[in-house]
Coordinates of C-alpha atoms in Angstrom, one line a residue:
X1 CA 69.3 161.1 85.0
X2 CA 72.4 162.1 85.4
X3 CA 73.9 162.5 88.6
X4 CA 77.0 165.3 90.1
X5 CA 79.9 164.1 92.4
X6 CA 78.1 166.1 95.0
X7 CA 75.3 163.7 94.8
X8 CA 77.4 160.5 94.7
X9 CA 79.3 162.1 97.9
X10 CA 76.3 162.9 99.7
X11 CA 74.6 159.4 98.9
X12 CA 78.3 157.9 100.3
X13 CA 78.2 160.3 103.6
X14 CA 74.6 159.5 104.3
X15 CA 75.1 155.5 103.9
X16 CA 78.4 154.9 105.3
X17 CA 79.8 158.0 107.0
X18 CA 76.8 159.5 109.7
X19 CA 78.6 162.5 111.5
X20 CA 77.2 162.9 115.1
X21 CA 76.8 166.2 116.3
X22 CA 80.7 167.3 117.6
X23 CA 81.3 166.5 114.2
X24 CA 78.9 168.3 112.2
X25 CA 79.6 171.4 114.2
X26 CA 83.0 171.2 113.3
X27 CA 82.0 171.1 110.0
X28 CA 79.5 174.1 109.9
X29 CA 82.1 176.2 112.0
X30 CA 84.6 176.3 108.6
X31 CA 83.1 179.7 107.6
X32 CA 84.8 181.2 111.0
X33 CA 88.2 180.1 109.4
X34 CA 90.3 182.0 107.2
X35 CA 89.8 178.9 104.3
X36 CA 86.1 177.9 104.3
X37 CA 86.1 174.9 102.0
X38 CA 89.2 173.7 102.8
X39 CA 88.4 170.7 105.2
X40 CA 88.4 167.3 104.2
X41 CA 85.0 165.7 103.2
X42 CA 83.0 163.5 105.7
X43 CA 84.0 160.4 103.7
X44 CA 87.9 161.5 103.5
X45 CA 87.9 162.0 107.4
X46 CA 86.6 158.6 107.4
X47 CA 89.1 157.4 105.4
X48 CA 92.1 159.1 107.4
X49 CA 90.8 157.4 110.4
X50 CA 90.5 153.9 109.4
X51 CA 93.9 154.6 107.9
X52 CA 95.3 155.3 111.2
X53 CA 93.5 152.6 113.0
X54 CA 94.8 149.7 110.4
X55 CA 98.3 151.5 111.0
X56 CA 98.0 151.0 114.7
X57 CA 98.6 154.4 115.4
X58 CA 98.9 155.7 118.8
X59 CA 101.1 159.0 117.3
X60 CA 99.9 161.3 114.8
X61 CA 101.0 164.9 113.9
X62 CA 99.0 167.0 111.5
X63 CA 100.1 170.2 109.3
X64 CA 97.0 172.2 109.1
X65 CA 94.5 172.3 111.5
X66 CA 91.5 174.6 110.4
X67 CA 88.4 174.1 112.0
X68 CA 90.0 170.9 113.5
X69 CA 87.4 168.5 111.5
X70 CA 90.0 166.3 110.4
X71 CA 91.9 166.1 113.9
X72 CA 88.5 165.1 115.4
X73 CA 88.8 162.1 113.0
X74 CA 92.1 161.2 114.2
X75 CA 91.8 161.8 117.6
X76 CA 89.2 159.7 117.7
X77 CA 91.0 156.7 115.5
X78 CA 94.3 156.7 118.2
X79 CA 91.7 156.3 120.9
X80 CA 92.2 157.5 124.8
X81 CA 95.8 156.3 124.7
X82 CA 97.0 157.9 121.7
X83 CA 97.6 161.1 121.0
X84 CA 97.5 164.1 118.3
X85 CA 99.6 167.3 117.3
X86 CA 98.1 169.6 115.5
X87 CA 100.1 172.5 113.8
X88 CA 98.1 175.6 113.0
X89 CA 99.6 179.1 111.6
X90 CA 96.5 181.7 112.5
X91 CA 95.6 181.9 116.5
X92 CA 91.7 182.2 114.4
X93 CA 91.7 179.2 113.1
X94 CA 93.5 177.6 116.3
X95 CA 90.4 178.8 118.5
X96 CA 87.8 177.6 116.4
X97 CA 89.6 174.0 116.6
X98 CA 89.9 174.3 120.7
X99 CA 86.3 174.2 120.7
X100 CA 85.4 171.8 118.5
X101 CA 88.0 169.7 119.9
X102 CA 86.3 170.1 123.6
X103 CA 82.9 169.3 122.1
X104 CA 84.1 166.3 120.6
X105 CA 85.4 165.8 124.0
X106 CA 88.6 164.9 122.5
X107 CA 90.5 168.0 123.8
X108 CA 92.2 166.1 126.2
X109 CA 94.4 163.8 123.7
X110 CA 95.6 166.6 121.0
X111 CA 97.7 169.5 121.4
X112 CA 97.5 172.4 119.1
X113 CA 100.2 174.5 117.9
X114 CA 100.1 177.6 116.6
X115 CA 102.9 179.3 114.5
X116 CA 104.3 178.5 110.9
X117 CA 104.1 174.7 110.4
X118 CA 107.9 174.3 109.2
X119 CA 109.5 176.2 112.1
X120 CA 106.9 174.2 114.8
X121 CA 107.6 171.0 113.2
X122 CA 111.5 172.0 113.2
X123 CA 111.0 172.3 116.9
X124 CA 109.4 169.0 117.5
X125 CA 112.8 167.6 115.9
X126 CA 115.2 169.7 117.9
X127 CA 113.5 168.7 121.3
X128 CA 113.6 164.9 120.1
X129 CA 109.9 164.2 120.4
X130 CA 109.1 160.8 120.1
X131 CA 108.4 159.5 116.4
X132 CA 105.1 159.5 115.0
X133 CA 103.3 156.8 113.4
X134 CA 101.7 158.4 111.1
X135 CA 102.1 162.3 109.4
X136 CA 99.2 164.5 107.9
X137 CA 100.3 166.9 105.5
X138 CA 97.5 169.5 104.5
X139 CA 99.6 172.9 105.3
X140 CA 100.3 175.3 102.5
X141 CA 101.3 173.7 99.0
X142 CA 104.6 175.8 98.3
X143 CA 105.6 174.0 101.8
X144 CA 105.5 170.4 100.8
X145 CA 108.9 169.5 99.9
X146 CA 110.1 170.7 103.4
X147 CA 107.0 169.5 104.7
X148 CA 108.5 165.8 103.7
X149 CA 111.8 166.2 105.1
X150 CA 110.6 167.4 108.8
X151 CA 107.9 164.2 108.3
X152 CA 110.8 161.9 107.4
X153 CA 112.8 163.7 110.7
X154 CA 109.4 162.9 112.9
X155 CA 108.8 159.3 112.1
X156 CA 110.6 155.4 112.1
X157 CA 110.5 152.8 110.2
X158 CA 106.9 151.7 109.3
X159 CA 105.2 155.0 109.6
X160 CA 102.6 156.7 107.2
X161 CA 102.8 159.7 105.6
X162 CA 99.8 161.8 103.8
X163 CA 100.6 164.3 101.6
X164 CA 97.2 165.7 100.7
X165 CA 95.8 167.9 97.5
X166 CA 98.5 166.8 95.5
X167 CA 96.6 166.6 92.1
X168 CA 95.1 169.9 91.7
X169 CA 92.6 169.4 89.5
X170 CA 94.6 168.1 87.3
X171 CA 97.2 170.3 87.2
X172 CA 99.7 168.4 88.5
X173 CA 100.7 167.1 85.1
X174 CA 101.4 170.4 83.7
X175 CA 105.5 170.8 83.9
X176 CA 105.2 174.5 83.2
X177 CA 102.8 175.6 85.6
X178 CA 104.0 178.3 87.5
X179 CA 101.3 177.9 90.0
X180 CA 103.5 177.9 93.2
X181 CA 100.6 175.4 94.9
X182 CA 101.3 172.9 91.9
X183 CA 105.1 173.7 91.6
X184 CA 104.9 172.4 95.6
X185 CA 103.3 169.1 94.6
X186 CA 105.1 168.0 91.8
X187 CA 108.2 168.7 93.5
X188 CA 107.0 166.7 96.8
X189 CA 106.4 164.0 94.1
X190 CA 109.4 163.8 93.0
X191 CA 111.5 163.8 96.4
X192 CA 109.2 161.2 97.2
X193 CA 110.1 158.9 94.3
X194 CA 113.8 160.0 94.6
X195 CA 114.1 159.0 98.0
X196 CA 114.9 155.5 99.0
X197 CA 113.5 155.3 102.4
X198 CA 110.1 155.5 101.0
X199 CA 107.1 153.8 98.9
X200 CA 104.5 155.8 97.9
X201 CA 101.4 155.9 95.4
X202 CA 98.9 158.5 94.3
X203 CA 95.4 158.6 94.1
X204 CA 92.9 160.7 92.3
X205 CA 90.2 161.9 94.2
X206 CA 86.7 163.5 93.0
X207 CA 83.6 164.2 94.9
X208 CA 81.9 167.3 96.5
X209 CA 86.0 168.8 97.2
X210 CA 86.2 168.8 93.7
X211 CA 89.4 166.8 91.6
X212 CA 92.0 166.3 93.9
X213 CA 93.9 163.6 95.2
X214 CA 96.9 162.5 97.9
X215 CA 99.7 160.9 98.1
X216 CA 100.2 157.8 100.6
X217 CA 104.1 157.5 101.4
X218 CA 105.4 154.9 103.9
X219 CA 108.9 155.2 105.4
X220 CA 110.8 151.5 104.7
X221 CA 113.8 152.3 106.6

């Protein structure tokens, strides 16, 4: 018999990843957002968390909030203490996140922000907000190189940096796409490995999102 990633996923959420409720209604909300599928899977949201918590972080900012499934995860892992910023262009997509974020009775630990993710992340930099231990980046793919440089701006020494759906189903390996999405990644890539302040790998991804896969950058100095 063979069996589909979306059976593998579901046999891997159901074992090791069991949502409670604040979470699954996050999750079931996505259709009320203007991109429906584009959360993170149970078992990534897992992942980001445990991420954070072997980081130690107390600081994290996020680029794309959605439904806010993923910021539940994170503002979960920084605990009571910690805290979350969470940078959302449509007002829509910003509600639906509020009230998942109150169900989850998190609400209390993240701001959202709602405007164009460069220009709110350019403000966090101008009013010298305290760095961030680790950086989300799941915003719009053309964005990513800038993306990098306001994460670099926003974090020290030691921090973590995500740079998520970087693989594209592949596509990522195609020099002449002129898909502006995979244009974004390769060239976020490539900063990445041209810049000397960071280490970074890449892993492939598949499962129930499809074939994808992030980047996991860390700032040296």
């Amino acid at each position: 018999m063979e069996h589909t990633w979306d059976d593998v996923d579901a046999y891997l959420e159901d074992l090791l990843v069991p949502e409670d409720e604040a979470l699954v209604a996050a999750r079931e909300s996505a259709p009320r957002t203007t991109m429906p599928h584009a959360a993170v899977s149970p078992t990534q949201g897992r992942f980001l968390a445990m991420l954070a918590q072997t980081a130690g972080a107390r600081r994290v900012l996020e680029l794309g909030t959605l439904a806010g499934y993923s910021t539940i995860w994170f503002a979960r892992a920084v605990g009571p203490d910690g805290h979350v910023t969470t940078l959302e262009l449509e007002e829509r997509n910003a509600a639906v996140a509020r009230e998942n974020l109150e169900r989850a009775g998190v609400a209390d630990r993240v701001d959202v922000v709602v405007g164009p993710a460069a220009a709110s992340a350019q403000r966090l930099v101008d009013d010298g907000a305290e760095p961030f231990d680790l950086v989300f980046v799941d915003a719009d793919k053309p964005g990513n190189p800038q993306y990098l440089r306001l994460a670099i701006e926003l974090t020290r020494p030691g921090s973590l940096i995500v740079v998520d759906n970087v693989v594209r189903a592949g596509a990522v390996a195609d020099a002449g796409s002129d898909d502006p999405r995979v244009v974004g990644s390769r060239r976020v890539l490539t900063d990445i490995a041209d810049d000397d302040r960071l280490e970074a790998t890449a892993l492939q991804t598949v499962g129930g999102k499809g074939w994808d896969g992030f980047a996991l950058v860390r700032r040296v100095r």
